[in-house]
Amino acid sequence: MTVALMWEARAVPGRGGELLAWARRQELPRRPLRRETLRAPQDRVLVITWWDAAYDAVLPELPEPDEALVTRAVHRWRFESVESDHGRVE
């Protein structure tokens, strides 16, 4: 099964570049199958990691950034891949 962990934070206005750089520097103790970092308006940063693991597996996640850099606590979500009607994982 493939599990995707999503980590999303919103920087203090004008500090989105700093938050993006901070997120990109964060090393995980294990390497995921894939890792993607995205940004959006309002100084938001999203990091998605994909893992070959059970949905409830203990997996490494990015930490909380310094509270002076963000406007709120990090939002975190966990999703699992599902098969399509044709037996393929979508």
Coordinates of N, CA and C in Angstrom, one line a residue, residues 6-84:
M6 N 0.8 14.6 4.1 CA 0.8 15.9 3.7 C 1.1 16.8 4.9
W7 N 2.0 17.8 4.7 CA 2.4 18.7 5.7 C 2.2 20.1 5.1
E8 N 1.4 21.0 5.8 CA 1.1 22.3 5.2 C 1.2 23.4 6.3
A9 N 2.0 24.4 6.0 CA 2.2 25.5 6.9 C 2.0 26.9 6.2
R10 N 1.6 27.9 7.0 CA 1.5 29.2 6.4 C 2.4 30.1 7.2
A11 N 3.3 30.8 6.4 CA 4.3 31.7 7.0 C 3.7 33.0 7.4
V12 N 4.4 33.6 8.3 CA 4.1 35.0 8.6 C 4.2 35.8 7.3
P13 N 3.3 36.8 7.1 CA 3.3 37.5 5.8 C 4.7 38.0 5.4
G14 N 5.1 37.7 4.2 CA 6.4 38.2 3.7 C 7.5 37.2 4.0
R15 N 7.3 36.1 4.7 CA 8.3 35.2 5.1 C 8.2 33.8 4.4
G16 N 7.4 33.8 3.3 CA 7.1 32.5 2.6 C 8.4 31.9 2.1
G17 N 9.3 32.7 1.6 CA 10.6 32.2 1.1 C 11.4 31.5 2.1
E18 N 11.4 32.1 3.3 CA 12.1 31.5 4.5 C 11.5 30.2 4.9
L19 N 10.2 30.1 4.9 CA 9.5 28.9 5.3 C 9.8 27.8 4.2
L20 N 9.7 28.2 2.9 CA 10.0 27.2 1.9 C 11.4 26.7 2.0
A21 N 12.4 27.6 2.2 CA 13.8 27.2 2.4 C 13.9 26.2 3.6
W22 N 13.3 26.6 4.7 CA 13.3 25.8 5.9 C 12.8 24.4 5.6
A23 N 11.6 24.3 5.0 CA 11.0 23.0 4.7 C 11.9 22.1 3.8
R24 N 12.5 22.8 2.8 CA 13.4 22.0 1.9 C 14.7 21.5 2.6
R25 N 15.1 22.2 3.6 CA 16.3 21.7 4.4 C 16.0 20.6 5.3
Q26 N 14.8 20.3 5.6 CA 14.5 19.3 6.6 C 14.8 17.9 6.1
E27 N 15.6 17.2 6.8 CA 16.0 15.8 6.4 C 15.1 14.8 7.2
L28 N 14.7 13.8 6.6 CA 13.9 12.7 7.3 C 14.8 11.6 7.6
P29 N 14.6 10.8 8.7 CA 15.5 9.7 9.1 C 15.5 8.6 8.1
R30 N 14.4 8.5 7.3 CA 14.3 7.5 6.2 C 13.9 8.2 5.0
R31 N 14.2 7.6 3.8 CA 13.9 8.3 2.6 C 12.5 7.8 2.1
P32 N 11.6 8.7 1.7 CA 10.3 8.2 1.2 C 10.5 7.8 -0.3
L33 N 9.4 7.2 -0.8 CA 9.4 6.8 -2.2 C 9.5 8.0 -3.1
R34 N 8.9 9.1 -2.6 CA 8.8 10.4 -3.3 C 8.6 11.5 -2.3
R35 N 9.1 12.6 -2.7 CA 8.9 13.8 -1.8 C 8.7 15.0 -2.8
E36 N 7.7 15.8 -2.5 CA 7.4 17.0 -3.4 C 7.1 18.2 -2.5
T37 N 7.7 19.3 -2.8 CA 7.5 20.5 -2.1 C 6.8 21.5 -3.0
L38 N 5.7 22.1 -2.5 CA 4.9 23.1 -3.3 C 4.7 24.4 -2.5
R39 N 4.4 25.5 -3.2 CA 4.1 26.7 -2.5 C 2.8 27.3 -3.2
A40 N 2.2 28.2 -2.4 CA 0.9 28.7 -2.9 C 0.8 30.2 -2.4
P41 N -0.2 30.9 -2.9 CA -0.3 32.3 -2.4 C -0.6 32.3 -0.9
Q42 N -0.4 33.5 -0.3 CA -0.5 33.7 1.2 C 0.6 33.0 1.9
D43 N 1.8 32.8 1.3 CA 3.0 32.3 1.9 C 2.8 30.9 2.5
R44 N 2.0 30.1 1.8 CA 1.8 28.7 2.2 C 2.8 27.7 1.5
V45 N 3.2 26.7 2.3 CA 4.1 25.7 1.8 C 3.5 24.3 2.1
L46 N 3.6 23.4 1.1 CA 3.0 22.1 1.3 C 4.1 21.1 0.9
V47 N 4.3 20.1 1.8 CA 5.3 19.0 1.5 C 4.5 17.7 1.5
I48 N 4.6 16.9 0.4 CA 3.9 15.6 0.4 C 5.0 14.6 0.3
T49 N 4.9 13.5 1.1 CA 5.8 12.4 1.0 C 5.0 11.1 0.8
W50 N 5.5 10.2 0.0 CA 4.9 9.0 -0.3 C 5.7 7.8 0.2
W51 N 5.0 6.9 0.9 CA 5.7 5.8 1.5 C 5.0 4.4 1.2
D52 N 5.8 3.4 1.1 CA 5.3 2.1 0.9 C 5.2 1.5 2.3
A53 N 3.9 1.7 2.8 CA 3.7 1.3 4.2 C 2.2 1.2 4.4
A54 N 1.8 0.6 5.6 CA 0.4 0.5 6.0 C -0.1 1.9 6.4
Y55 N -1.4 2.1 6.3 CA -1.9 3.4 6.6 C -1.6 3.9 8.0
D56 N -1.6 2.9 9.0 CA -1.3 3.3 10.3 C 0.2 3.2 10.8
A57 N 1.1 3.0 9.8 CA 2.5 2.8 10.1 C 3.1 4.1 10.7
V58 N 4.0 3.9 11.6 CA 4.7 5.0 12.2 C 5.7 5.5 11.1
L59 N 5.6 6.7 10.6 CA 6.4 7.2 9.6 C 7.0 8.6 10.0
P60 N 8.2 8.9 9.5 CA 8.8 10.2 9.9 C 8.1 11.3 9.2
E61 N 7.9 12.4 9.9 CA 7.2 13.6 9.4 C 8.1 14.8 9.6
L62 N 7.8 15.8 8.9 CA 8.5 17.1 9.1 C 8.1 17.7 10.4
P63 N 9.0 18.3 11.1 CA 8.6 18.9 12.4 C 7.8 20.2 12.3
E64 N 7.5 20.8 13.4 CA 6.9 22.1 13.4 C 8.0 23.1 13.2
P65 N 7.8 24.1 12.4 CA 8.8 25.2 12.3 C 8.8 26.1 13.5
D66 N 9.8 26.9 13.7 CA 9.7 27.9 14.8 C 8.5 28.7 14.7
E67 N 7.8 28.9 15.8 CA 6.5 29.6 15.8 C 6.6 31.0 15.4
A68 N 7.8 31.6 15.4 CA 7.9 33.0 14.9 C 7.9 33.0 13.4
L69 N 8.0 31.9 12.7 CA 8.0 31.8 11.2 C 6.6 31.6 10.7
V70 N 5.7 31.0 11.5 CA 4.4 30.6 11.0 C 3.2 31.3 11.7
T71 N 2.1 31.4 11.0 CA 0.9 32.1 11.6 C 0.0 31.1 12.4
R72 N 0.2 29.8 12.3 CA -0.6 28.8 13.0 C 0.2 27.5 13.0
A73 N -0.4 26.6 13.7 CA 0.2 25.2 13.8 C 0.2 24.6 12.4
V74 N 1.1 23.7 12.1 CA 1.1 23.0 10.9 C -0.1 22.1 10.7
H75 N -0.7 22.0 9.5 CA -1.8 21.1 9.3 C -1.2 19.8 8.7
R76 N -1.7 18.7 9.1 CA -1.1 17.4 8.6 C -2.3 16.5 8.2
W77 N -2.1 15.8 7.1 CA -3.1 14.8 6.6 C -2.4 13.5 6.2
R78 N -3.1 12.4 6.2 CA -2.6 11.1 5.8 C -3.6 10.5 4.9
F79 N -3.2 10.1 3.7 CA -4.1 9.4 2.7 C -3.4 8.1 2.3
E80 N -4.3 7.2 1.8 CA -3.8 6.0 1.2 C -4.3 5.9 -0.2
S81 N -3.5 5.2 -1.1 CA -3.8 5.0 -2.5 C -5.0 4.0 -2.6
V82 N -5.8 4.2 -3.5 CA -6.9 3.3 -3.8 C -6.9 2.7 -5.2
E83 N -7.4 1.6 -5.4 CA -7.4 1.0 -6.7 C -8.6 1.6 -7.5
S84 N -8.4 1.7 -8.8 CA -9.5 2.1 -9.7 C -10.4 1.0 -10.0

